[in-house]
Every structure is written in C-alpha cells, then in structure tokens.
Tab-separated table of C-alpha atoms in Angstrom:
chain	number	residue	atom	x	y	z
A	592	ASP	CA	13.710	-18.314	-5.695
A	593	LYS	CA	13.859	-15.163	-3.596
A	594	GLU	CA	17.688	-15.213	-3.025
A	595	THR	CA	18.385	-15.427	-6.749
A	596	LEU	CA	15.961	-12.529	-7.446
A	597	LEU	CA	17.692	-10.407	-4.761
A	598	GLU	CA	21.144	-11.141	-6.253
A	599	MET	CA	19.882	-10.210	-9.724
A	600	PHE	CA	18.443	-7.007	-8.264
A	601	LYS	CA	21.641	-6.029	-6.525
A	602	CYS	CA	23.661	-6.762	-9.689
A	603	ALA	CA	21.221	-4.499	-11.608
A	604	MET	CA	21.549	-1.702	-9.025
A	605	ASP	CA	25.404	-1.944	-8.879
A	606	PRO	CA	26.107	0.833	-11.473
A	607	PHE	CA	23.947	3.261	-9.572
A	608	GLU	CA	25.924	3.014	-6.479
A	609	GLU	CA	28.222	5.781	-7.778
A	610	LEU	CA	25.406	8.203	-7.912
A	611	ASP	CA	25.411	11.137	-5.367
A	612	ASP	CA	22.366	11.783	-3.088
A	613	ALA	CA	20.582	14.197	-5.446
A	614	GLN	CA	20.903	11.704	-8.365
A	615	ARG	CA	19.734	8.889	-6.154
A	616	LEU	CA	16.670	10.857	-5.153
A	617	GLU	CA	15.886	11.589	-8.733
A	618	LEU	CA	16.335	7.986	-9.780
A	619	LEU	CA	13.809	6.604	-7.152
A	620	GLY	CA	11.273	9.137	-8.117
A	621	MET	CA	11.715	8.617	-11.929
A	622	LEU	CA	8.297	7.980	-13.649
A	623	GLY	CA	7.642	5.069	-15.723
A	624	TYR	CA	5.227	4.924	-18.673
A	625	ASP	CA	2.037	4.593	-16.467
A	626	GLY	CA	3.142	7.167	-14.012
A	627	GLU	CA	4.773	4.850	-11.539
A	628	THR	CA	7.869	5.783	-9.784
A	629	LEU	CA	10.810	3.338	-9.590
A	630	PHE	CA	10.069	2.960	-5.903
A	631	SER	CA	6.536	1.917	-6.679
A	632	CYS	CA	7.864	-0.687	-9.021
A	633	PHE	CA	10.106	-2.004	-6.289
A	634	VAL	CA	7.046	-2.278	-4.088
A	635	ARG	CA	4.997	-4.106	-6.779
A	636	GLY	CA	7.893	-6.682	-6.990
A	637	GLY	CA	6.737	-7.927	-3.628
A	638	LEU	CA	10.101	-8.484	-2.048
A	639	LEU	CA	10.496	-6.592	1.264
A	640	GLU	CA	14.258	-6.775	1.007
A	641	VAL	CA	14.116	-4.766	-2.276
A	642	VAL	CA	12.006	-2.142	-0.665
A	643	GLN	CA	14.305	-1.908	2.333
A	644	TYR	CA	17.226	-1.576	-0.113
A	645	ALA	CA	15.549	1.547	-1.527
A	646	TYR	CA	15.600	2.985	1.950
A	647	THR	CA	19.224	2.384	2.544
A	648	PHE	CA	20.017	3.593	-1.104
A	649	CYS	CA	18.339	6.932	-0.540
A	650	PRO	CA	16.868	7.693	2.945
A	651	ALA	CA	16.111	11.292	1.798
A	652	PHE	CA	13.467	9.956	-0.585
A	653	PHE	CA	11.379	8.872	2.427
A	654	ASP	CA	11.499	12.264	4.082
A	655	GLU	CA	8.985	13.611	1.520
A	656	LYS	CA	5.529	12.331	2.179
A	657	ASP	CA	4.578	12.799	-1.383
A	658	ASN	CA	7.149	10.347	-2.542
A	659	VAL	CA	5.733	7.698	-0.214
A	660	VAL	CA	2.092	8.437	-1.122
A	661	ALA	CA	2.789	8.956	-4.815
A	662	ALA	CA	0.113	7.596	-7.118
A	663	ASP	CA	0.293	6.209	-10.589
A	664	ASP	CA	-1.869	7.534	-13.530
A	665	CYS	CA	-4.818	5.495	-12.243
A	666	GLY	CA	-4.344	7.047	-8.806
A	667	ASN	CA	-3.120	3.831	-7.196
A	668	THR	CA	-0.525	4.227	-4.514
A	669	SER	CA	2.132	1.688	-3.445
A	670	LEU	CA	-0.124	0.699	-0.434
A	671	MET	CA	-2.992	-0.045	-2.892
A	672	SER	CA	-0.644	-2.323	-4.891
A	673	CYS	CA	0.312	-4.161	-1.695
A	674	THR	CA	-3.280	-4.685	-0.647
A	675	ARG	CA	-4.275	-6.050	-4.114
A	676	LEU	CA	-1.305	-8.246	-4.360
A	677	GLY	CA	-1.115	-9.540	-0.747
A	678	PHE	CA	2.263	-8.043	0.250
A	679	HIS	CA	1.503	-7.917	3.955
A	680	ASP	CA	5.103	-7.479	5.094
A	681	ILE	CA	5.525	-4.310	2.850
A	682	ILE	CA	2.220	-2.972	4.148
A	683	THR	CA	3.641	-3.204	7.654
A	684	TRP	CA	6.844	-1.589	6.661
A	685	LEU	CA	5.159	1.300	4.889
A	686	PHE	CA	3.107	2.035	8.049
A	687	GLN	CA	6.204	1.936	10.214
A	688	LEU	CA	8.052	4.616	8.027
A	689	LYS	CA	9.064	7.687	10.010
A	690	ASP	CA	7.358	6.242	13.170
A	691	GLY	CA	4.046	6.063	11.412
A	692	ALA	CA	4.060	9.611	10.145
A	693	TYR	CA	2.365	8.602	6.877
A	694	VAL	CA	-0.201	6.140	8.027
A	695	ASP	CA	-3.282	8.464	7.551
A	696	ASP	CA	-2.106	9.607	4.113
A	697	LEU	CA	-1.610	6.035	2.996
A	698	LEU	CA	-4.902	4.781	4.419
A	699	TYR	CA	-7.103	7.622	3.129
A	700	ALA	CA	-5.621	8.229	-0.313
A	701	ARG	CA	-8.248	7.430	-3.090
A	702	ASN	CA	-7.551	6.380	-6.607
A	703	ASN	CA	-9.324	7.456	-9.812
A	704	GLU	CA	-12.207	5.104	-8.935
A	705	ASP	CA	-12.455	7.026	-5.630
A	706	VAL	CA	-11.647	3.934	-3.555
A	707	THR	CA	-9.109	3.468	-0.756
A	708	ALA	CA	-6.590	0.636	-0.087
A	709	PHE	CA	-9.189	-0.935	2.281
A	710	THR	CA	-11.624	-1.304	-0.676
A	711	LYS	CA	-8.759	-2.698	-2.775
A	712	ALA	CA	-8.157	-5.379	-0.041
A	713	LEU	CA	-11.800	-6.420	0.144
A	714	ALA	CA	-12.061	-6.599	-3.647
A	715	ALA	CA	-8.998	-8.883	-3.643
A	716	GLY	CA	-10.663	-11.029	-0.900
A	717	ASP	CA	-7.507	-10.368	1.212
A	718	PHE	CA	-9.112	-9.934	4.700
A	719	ASP	CA	-5.779	-10.277	6.383
A	720	ALA	CA	-4.684	-7.112	4.463
A	721	ALA	CA	-7.923	-5.466	5.547
A	722	ASP	CA	-7.202	-6.273	9.116
A	723	LEU	CA	-3.821	-4.752	8.831
A	724	LEU	CA	-5.219	-1.530	7.524
A	725	LEU	CA	-7.802	-1.303	10.310
A	726	SER	CA	-5.219	-2.165	13.028
A	727	ALA	CA	-3.027	0.671	11.682
A	728	ILE	CA	-5.718	3.021	12.661
A	729	GLY	CA	-5.228	2.060	16.207
A	730	ASP	CA	-7.800	1.134	18.989
A	731	ASP	CA	-10.280	3.817	18.146
A	732	LYS	CA	-13.252	1.573	17.123
A	733	ALA	CA	-15.304	4.579	16.013
A	734	LYS	CA	-12.607	5.642	13.581
A	735	GLN	CA	-12.143	2.009	12.389
A	736	LEU	CA	-15.889	1.722	11.756
A	737	GLN	CA	-15.908	5.136	9.869
A	738	TYR	CA	-13.071	3.880	7.745
A	739	MET	CA	-14.795	0.599	7.011
A	740	THR	CA	-18.113	2.209	5.940
A	741	GLN	CA	-17.084	5.623	4.370
A	742	LYS	CA	-18.755	6.060	1.014
A	743	ASP	CA	-17.208	7.108	-2.340
A	744	GLN	CA	-18.608	9.653	-4.743
A	745	HIS	CA	-21.112	7.283	-6.045
A	746	ASN	CA	-22.406	6.587	-2.518
A	747	PHE	CA	-20.842	3.049	-2.456
A	748	SER	CA	-19.375	1.701	0.752
A	749	PRO	CA	-16.168	-0.398	0.397
A	750	PHE	CA	-18.372	-3.485	0.658
A	751	ASP	CA	-20.680	-2.207	-2.167
A	752	PHE	CA	-17.795	-1.765	-4.483
A	753	ALA	CA	-15.942	-4.926	-3.560
A	754	VAL	CA	-18.893	-7.336	-3.569
A	755	ALA	CA	-19.198	-7.398	-7.264
A	756	GLN	CA	-15.453	-8.197	-7.752
A	757	VAL	CA	-14.655	-10.937	-5.191
A	758	ASP	CA	-14.621	-14.584	-5.902
A	759	ASP	CA	-16.723	-15.428	-2.789
A	760	PRO	CA	-19.231	-12.703	-1.966
A	761	ASP	CA	-20.539	-14.699	1.019
A	762	GLU	CA	-17.101	-14.837	2.589
A	763	LEU	CA	-16.865	-11.045	2.113
A	764	GLU	CA	-20.325	-10.514	3.612
A	765	ALA	CA	-19.363	-12.767	6.654
A	766	TYR	CA	-16.156	-10.764	7.147
A	767	ILE	CA	-17.911	-7.384	7.105
A	768	ALA	CA	-20.646	-8.614	9.385
A	769	ASP	CA	-18.127	-9.969	12.099
A	770	LYS	CA	-16.089	-6.716	11.770
A	771	MET	CA	-19.234	-4.538	12.195
A	772	LYS	CA	-20.339	-6.615	15.233
A	773	GLU	CA	-16.917	-6.366	16.740
A	774	LEU	CA	-16.532	-2.629	16.235
A	775	GLU	CA	-20.058	-1.747	17.429
A	776	GLN	CA	-19.731	-3.521	20.845
C-alpha cells in the first residue's frame, strides 16, 4: 500500500539527509542507464508525496528549467511519463511549479518520435490527462486548438499518431470530434 511504500522510500533516503545543498542538487540530477534523472525516476514511481519530497529535499533543483524539463535518452520528459502512466496529480503539481513558469516548456517538449505529452496522453487513451494538458494552456481556445492539431515532422497530427496505438480508436475519434467542436465555437 501507499503508506508502506512511502515509509520504505523515506528509509532509503535517510542516509542522504546528511548531504549539503550542492550534493543534493547533484544527486537529484544524477543520470541512470537510460538517461533518466533520479527526479524522473521519482516521478515515474507515481506517488505525489515522493515527488513533493524531492522538492523539500532540494528546492534549488527546481529553480533550473532544464532540470524540470529534462528528457531521457528517448527524449521523454517527466510530464510525458505522467501522461502515459496516468499520474494526474503529478501532472497538476508539475504545472504549478514556480507559479506555472515551466508550463509551456513541459507542454511543447517533443521526444525522439517528435511527439508531445498531449500525443502520449491520446495514445494511452487517457483523455482526462489530455484535458489537463489543454486546460494548462488557459482559456485561449485558438491556442488549445493549435496544440491539439499541430503536426510532427512526418505531417502527423496527435490524432494521426495515436489512433494506431489506442485500444479503442472510436473512443479517441469521438473525444477529438467533441473537443474540436467545443474549441471551434
């Protein structure tokens, strides 16, 4: 259960409480075998409390945009992991960092397949995550529409890319049609 996992995590991090700020910064940014930072690993664990712990452990890490938007060897950012794995509370937390200073960088980052977090959400069939991403853009319907329809280097829209991967293409098509209608009004 979550409480047990949190306790295990805190015990594992105990020895690192002795580190100074510079060492803490280095630890959170340390790269794993696939180019992920330790912070990215915390995010992929899916527990918001663990991600929040990282903030209290080393607030300076989050002062650097590149740390928050860092990508692994496949170009996937922490936000992309969240949209693929359904961690909605962590998505919201990432968008609130530094009063939303990194929202655009998180939204528009592209991985090695040239897709954004929005495309990842659609491909996972997670329309709640897709809605979270669109709402982070704000009330600008034209900007939301542009984000929904922007094409990658192969001239594929997020829908074009995702439709071949989702379990229920009809559900994806219905979601996109509803959104387009809503944003074009």
